[in-house]
């Protein structure tokens, strides 16, 4: 992954296995995704105490995910990740997409994605920007963060997947400051240290490979 030719120019920081791609999708693709996320009859939102989410592809489980094909409208980003960006290697496709919706004052506690997934995480952001922060599992302070613009893709892997926790805070605003160590600050137009940005709804689509799957028909026969 670190040797990936397509991605190497998008690496943030020196040694870190974190990649950030602005404008990963077009404004039109963005609109289409939003329409599909909110216009489905079959897929239900799961309401958590601090956000809503949709699972596509199945519900990840350490004993194996009963796998369903991903809906077609999620496949264009999947195809780009595999074919254009060669993210998962050897033509391997993500089999799971988690959609998270955060309103202002909603976030996600510090966590690692864990062993049910292959150690490559691809997060597409929609609607509004947010800061995602990373800290080493044995440290209290964040070591760095990334400002995720709408239509951008964040990819992290290797040591950042294995040894770091990531989180999104629960504020109603984003206060850009030096301590956050925002690795992509120099790429952001109109955002600078000292800015206070009111939070609005943000949606993320996290593309991953769940390692162990169970074929649905086999499961029914058991
Ligand atoms: O919404 C995001 O950007 C992060 C999502 C995440 O960390 C997760 O679902 O595990």
JSON list of N, CA, C and O and ligand atoms in Angstrom, two decimals, residues 98 100 102 108 111 113 123 132 148 166 168 202 204 206 208, ligand 1:
[
{"chain": "A", "resi": 98, "resn": "UNK", "atom": "N", "xyz": [-20.36, 1.40, 5.34]},
{"chain": "A", "resi": 98, "resn": "UNK", "atom": "CA", "xyz": [-21.10, 1.94, 6.49]},
{"chain": "A", "resi": 98, "resn": "UNK", "atom": "C", "xyz": [-21.37, 3.41, 6.22]},
{"chain": "A", "resi": 98, "resn": "UNK", "atom": "O", "xyz": [-20.44, 4.17, 5.93]},
{"chain": "A", "resi": 100, "resn": "UNK", "atom": "N", "xyz": [-22.60, 6.80, 7.87]},
{"chain": "A", "resi": 100, "resn": "UNK", "atom": "CA", "xyz": [-22.85, 7.49, 9.14]},
{"chain": "A", "resi": 100, "resn": "UNK", "atom": "C", "xyz": [-23.39, 8.88, 8.87]},
{"chain": "A", "resi": 100, "resn": "UNK", "atom": "O", "xyz": [-22.88, 9.59, 7.99]},
{"chain": "A", "resi": 102, "resn": "UNK", "atom": "N", "xyz": [-24.08, 12.49, 10.78]},
{"chain": "A", "resi": 102, "resn": "UNK", "atom": "CA", "xyz": [-23.82, 13.27, 12.01]},
{"chain": "A", "resi": 102, "resn": "UNK", "atom": "C", "xyz": [-24.49, 14.63, 11.87]},
{"chain": "A", "resi": 102, "resn": "UNK", "atom": "O", "xyz": [-24.23, 15.36, 10.92]},
{"chain": "A", "resi": 108, "resn": "UNK", "atom": "N", "xyz": [-18.18, 10.67, 16.97]},
{"chain": "A", "resi": 108, "resn": "UNK", "atom": "CA", "xyz": [-17.91, 9.24, 17.20]},
{"chain": "A", "resi": 108, "resn": "UNK", "atom": "C", "xyz": [-16.75, 9.14, 18.18]},
{"chain": "A", "resi": 108, "resn": "UNK", "atom": "O", "xyz": [-15.76, 9.88, 18.06]},
{"chain": "A", "resi": 111, "resn": "UNK", "atom": "N", "xyz": [-11.94, 5.11, 18.67]},
{"chain": "A", "resi": 111, "resn": "UNK", "atom": "CA", "xyz": [-11.99, 3.66, 18.49]},
{"chain": "A", "resi": 111, "resn": "UNK", "atom": "C", "xyz": [-11.02, 3.22, 17.40]},
{"chain": "A", "resi": 111, "resn": "UNK", "atom": "O", "xyz": [-10.56, 4.05, 16.62]},
{"chain": "A", "resi": 113, "resn": "UNK", "atom": "N", "xyz": [-10.90, 0.29, 14.22]},
{"chain": "A", "resi": 113, "resn": "UNK", "atom": "CA", "xyz": [-11.93, -0.43, 13.47]},
{"chain": "A", "resi": 113, "resn": "UNK", "atom": "C", "xyz": [-11.91, -1.93, 13.75]},
{"chain": "A", "resi": 113, "resn": "UNK", "atom": "O", "xyz": [-12.92, -2.61, 13.61]},
{"chain": "A", "resi": 123, "resn": "UNK", "atom": "N", "xyz": [-12.76, 6.56, 3.63]},
{"chain": "A", "resi": 123, "resn": "UNK", "atom": "CA", "xyz": [-13.91, 7.35, 4.11]},
{"chain": "A", "resi": 123, "resn": "UNK", "atom": "C", "xyz": [-14.21, 8.51, 3.15]},
{"chain": "A", "resi": 123, "resn": "UNK", "atom": "O", "xyz": [-13.41, 9.43, 2.99]},
{"chain": "A", "resi": 132, "resn": "UNK", "atom": "N", "xyz": [-11.36, 14.85, 11.77]},
{"chain": "A", "resi": 132, "resn": "UNK", "atom": "CA", "xyz": [-11.17, 13.53, 12.37]},
{"chain": "A", "resi": 132, "resn": "UNK", "atom": "C", "xyz": [-9.78, 13.53, 13.01]},
{"chain": "A", "resi": 132, "resn": "UNK", "atom": "O", "xyz": [-8.82, 14.02, 12.41]},
{"chain": "A", "resi": 148, "resn": "UNK", "atom": "N", "xyz": [-11.76, 16.89, 6.89]},
{"chain": "A", "resi": 148, "resn": "UNK", "atom": "CA", "xyz": [-12.38, 16.14, 5.79]},
{"chain": "A", "resi": 148, "resn": "UNK", "atom": "C", "xyz": [-13.39, 17.04, 5.08]},
{"chain": "A", "resi": 148, "resn": "UNK", "atom": "O", "xyz": [-14.46, 17.33, 5.61]},
{"chain": "A", "resi": 166, "resn": "UNK", "atom": "N", "xyz": [-9.24, 6.67, 16.31]},
{"chain": "A", "resi": 166, "resn": "UNK", "atom": "CA", "xyz": [-9.72, 7.90, 15.65]},
{"chain": "A", "resi": 166, "resn": "UNK", "atom": "C", "xyz": [-11.07, 8.29, 16.24]},
{"chain": "A", "resi": 166, "resn": "UNK", "atom": "O", "xyz": [-11.82, 7.45, 16.71]},
{"chain": "A", "resi": 168, "resn": "UNK", "atom": "N", "xyz": [-14.31, 11.71, 16.24]},
{"chain": "A", "resi": 168, "resn": "UNK", "atom": "CA", "xyz": [-14.87, 13.00, 15.79]},
{"chain": "A", "resi": 168, "resn": "UNK", "atom": "C", "xyz": [-15.55, 13.60, 17.00]},
{"chain": "A", "resi": 168, "resn": "UNK", "atom": "O", "xyz": [-16.33, 12.91, 17.68]},
{"chain": "A", "resi": 202, "resn": "UNK", "atom": "N", "xyz": [-23.31, 16.21, 8.37]},
{"chain": "A", "resi": 202, "resn": "UNK", "atom": "CA", "xyz": [-22.25, 15.59, 7.56]},
{"chain": "A", "resi": 202, "resn": "UNK", "atom": "C", "xyz": [-22.53, 14.09, 7.44]},
{"chain": "A", "resi": 202, "resn": "UNK", "atom": "O", "xyz": [-23.04, 13.48, 8.38]},
{"chain": "A", "resi": 204, "resn": "UNK", "atom": "N", "xyz": [-20.86, 10.31, 6.13]},
{"chain": "A", "resi": 204, "resn": "UNK", "atom": "CA", "xyz": [-19.66, 9.62, 5.65]},
{"chain": "A", "resi": 204, "resn": "UNK", "atom": "C", "xyz": [-20.02, 8.24, 5.13]},
{"chain": "A", "resi": 204, "resn": "UNK", "atom": "O", "xyz": [-20.96, 7.61, 5.63]},
{"chain": "A", "resi": 206, "resn": "UNK", "atom": "N", "xyz": [-18.05, 4.75, 4.59]},
{"chain": "A", "resi": 206, "resn": "UNK", "atom": "CA", "xyz": [-16.78, 4.06, 4.87]},
{"chain": "A", "resi": 206, "resn": "UNK", "atom": "C", "xyz": [-16.76, 2.73, 4.12]},
{"chain": "A", "resi": 206, "resn": "UNK", "atom": "O", "xyz": [-17.57, 1.85, 4.39]},
{"chain": "A", "resi": 208, "resn": "UNK", "atom": "N", "xyz": [-14.96, -0.70, 3.24]},
{"chain": "A", "resi": 208, "resn": "UNK", "atom": "CA", "xyz": [-13.96, -1.61, 3.81]},
{"chain": "A", "resi": 208, "resn": "UNK", "atom": "C", "xyz": [-14.22, -3.04, 3.30]},
{"chain": "A", "resi": 208, "resn": "UNK", "atom": "O", "xyz": [-15.30, -3.33, 2.78]},
{"chain": "B", "resi": 1, "resn": "LIG", "atom": "O1", "xyz": [-17.53, 9.20, 9.86]},
{"chain": "B", "resi": 1, "resn": "LIG", "atom": "C1", "xyz": [-16.32, 9.06, 9.81]},
{"chain": "B", "resi": 1, "resn": "LIG", "atom": "O2", "xyz": [-15.60, 9.79, 9.14]},
{"chain": "B", "resi": 1, "resn": "LIG", "atom": "C2", "xyz": [-15.66, 7.99, 10.65]},
{"chain": "B", "resi": 1, "resn": "LIG", "atom": "C3", "xyz": [-16.44, 6.73, 10.69]},
{"chain": "B", "resi": 1, "resn": "LIG", "atom": "C4", "xyz": [-15.81, 5.70, 11.57]},
{"chain": "B", "resi": 1, "resn": "LIG", "atom": "O3", "xyz": [-14.80, 5.91, 12.19]},
{"chain": "B", "resi": 1, "resn": "LIG", "atom": "C5", "xyz": [-16.42, 4.39, 11.70]},
{"chain": "B", "resi": 1, "resn": "LIG", "atom": "O4", "xyz": [-17.56, 4.20, 11.25]},
{"chain": "B", "resi": 1, "resn": "LIG", "atom": "O5", "xyz": [-15.77, 3.49, 12.27]}
]
